XYZ file of C-alpha atoms in Angstrom:
150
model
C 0.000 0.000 0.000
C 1.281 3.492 -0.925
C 1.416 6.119 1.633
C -1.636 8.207 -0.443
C -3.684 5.116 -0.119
C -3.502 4.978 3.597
C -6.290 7.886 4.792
C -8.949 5.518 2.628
C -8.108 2.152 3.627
C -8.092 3.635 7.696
C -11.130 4.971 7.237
C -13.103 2.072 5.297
C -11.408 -0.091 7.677
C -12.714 2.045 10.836
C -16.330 2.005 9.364
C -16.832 -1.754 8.776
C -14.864 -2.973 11.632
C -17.349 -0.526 13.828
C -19.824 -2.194 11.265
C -18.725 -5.572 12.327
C -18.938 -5.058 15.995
C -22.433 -3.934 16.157
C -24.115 -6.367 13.531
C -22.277 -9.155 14.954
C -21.218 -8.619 18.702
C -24.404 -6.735 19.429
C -22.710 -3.509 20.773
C -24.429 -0.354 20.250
C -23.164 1.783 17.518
C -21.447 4.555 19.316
C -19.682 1.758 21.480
C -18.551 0.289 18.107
C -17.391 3.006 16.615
C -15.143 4.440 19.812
C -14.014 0.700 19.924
C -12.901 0.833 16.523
C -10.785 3.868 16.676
C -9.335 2.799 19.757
C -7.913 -0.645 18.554
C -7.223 1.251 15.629
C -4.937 3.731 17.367
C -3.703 0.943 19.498
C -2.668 -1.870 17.000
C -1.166 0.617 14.038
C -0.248 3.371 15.651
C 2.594 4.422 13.251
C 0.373 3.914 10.132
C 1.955 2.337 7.487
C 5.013 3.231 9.451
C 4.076 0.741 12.182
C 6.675 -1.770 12.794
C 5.547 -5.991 11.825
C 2.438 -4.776 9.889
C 2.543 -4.879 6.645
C -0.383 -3.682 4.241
C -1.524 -4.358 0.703
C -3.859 -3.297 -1.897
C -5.214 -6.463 -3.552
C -5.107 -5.891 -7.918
C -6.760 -7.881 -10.469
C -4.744 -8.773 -13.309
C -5.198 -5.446 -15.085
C -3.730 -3.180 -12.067
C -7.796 -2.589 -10.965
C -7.715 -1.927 -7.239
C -10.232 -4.511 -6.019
C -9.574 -4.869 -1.765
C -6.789 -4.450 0.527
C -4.907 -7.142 3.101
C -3.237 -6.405 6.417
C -1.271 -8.333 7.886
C 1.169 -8.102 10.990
C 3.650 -10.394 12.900
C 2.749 -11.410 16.374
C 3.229 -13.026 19.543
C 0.483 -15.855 20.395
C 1.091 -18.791 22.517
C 4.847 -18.893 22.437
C 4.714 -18.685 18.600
C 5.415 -15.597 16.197
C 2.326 -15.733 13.868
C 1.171 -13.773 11.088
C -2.281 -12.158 11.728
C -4.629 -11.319 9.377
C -6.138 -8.034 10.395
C -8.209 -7.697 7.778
C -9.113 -8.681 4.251
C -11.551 -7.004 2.384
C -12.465 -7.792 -1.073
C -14.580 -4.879 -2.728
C -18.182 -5.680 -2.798
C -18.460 -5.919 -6.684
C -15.643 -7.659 -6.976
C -16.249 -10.654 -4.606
C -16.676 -14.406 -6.159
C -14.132 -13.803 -8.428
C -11.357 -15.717 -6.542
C -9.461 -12.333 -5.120
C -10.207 -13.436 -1.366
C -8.607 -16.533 -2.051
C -5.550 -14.840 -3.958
C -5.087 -12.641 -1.256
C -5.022 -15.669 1.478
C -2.561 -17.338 -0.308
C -0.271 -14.237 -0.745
C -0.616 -14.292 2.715
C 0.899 -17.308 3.824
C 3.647 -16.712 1.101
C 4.215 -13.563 3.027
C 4.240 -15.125 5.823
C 6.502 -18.252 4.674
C 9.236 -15.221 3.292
C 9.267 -13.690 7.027
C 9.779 -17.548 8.489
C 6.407 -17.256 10.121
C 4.709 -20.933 9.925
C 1.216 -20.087 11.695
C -1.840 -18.073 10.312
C -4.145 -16.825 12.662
C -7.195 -14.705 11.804
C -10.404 -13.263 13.723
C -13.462 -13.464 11.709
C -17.380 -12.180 13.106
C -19.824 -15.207 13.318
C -22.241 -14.337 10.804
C -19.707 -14.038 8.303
C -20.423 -17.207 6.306
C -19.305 -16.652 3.240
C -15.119 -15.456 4.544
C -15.792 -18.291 7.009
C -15.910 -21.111 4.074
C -13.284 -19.152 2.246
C -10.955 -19.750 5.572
C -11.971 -23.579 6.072
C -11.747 -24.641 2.163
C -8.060 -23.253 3.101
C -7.106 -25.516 6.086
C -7.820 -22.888 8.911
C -9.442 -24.497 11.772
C -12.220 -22.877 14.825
C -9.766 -22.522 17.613
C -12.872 -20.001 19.797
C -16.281 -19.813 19.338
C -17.950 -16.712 21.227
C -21.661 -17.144 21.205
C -24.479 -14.982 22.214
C -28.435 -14.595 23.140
C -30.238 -11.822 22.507
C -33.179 -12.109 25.306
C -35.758 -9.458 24.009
């Protein structure tokens, strides 16, 4: 990702994960959307700048801008993993294999930085990204489950 591409991706990727956390994990909409800029600030604070992140833009064969990957090296369990952040495919461009492009640049990324782990949060009712993850190997390691009592 270029440097003039970062003020976009930051603020798509405020508005769904905000999105994402009051569809999915029931949280009220302001709560989601002051959660999202504070894990925002928290996790890349440096921007693009921010040390064992790394972000792309995801291209179709003709250069077309068509989503955008982050990933970042971390700590979990004794292990250095790469963590998918996010991946976002653009809405008119899903079903045409780019999600699963991007997942395998992933773990090539993550093979070139001697990383051998994958580990990725993804919000329940997000079926379709969830069979894109298990037709690739990745496994449930939590399940968080909830009741709404109305």
């Amino acid at each position: 990702m270029r440097p003039d591409e970062f003020d976009a991706f930051l603020a798509d990727s405020l508005v769904a994960y905000a999105r994402g956390i009051s569809e999915q994990g029931g949280a009220t909409e302001e709560f989601a959307r002051r959660k999202s800029e504070e894990d925002h600030a928290r996790i890349l604070p440096q921007g693009l700048g921010t040390p064992n992140h790394w972000l792309f833009v995801v291209e179709s064969p003709t250069g077309e801008r068509v989503g955008v990957l982050w990933l970042a090296e971390l700590e979990q369990g004794g292990h250095r993993n790469c963590f998918i952040y996010d991946i976002e495919i653009d809405e008119a461009q899903r079903g045409h294999g780019y999600g699963r492009a991007a997942m395998l640049l992933a773990e090539e990324e993550a093979r070139r930085r001697g990383l051998m782990r994958m580990a990725l949060n993804v919000f329940g009712g997000n079926d379709v990204a969830r069979n894109l993850y298990r037709s690739l190997g990745y496994v449930e390691t939590s399940v968080q489950m909830a009741k709404n009592l109305d």
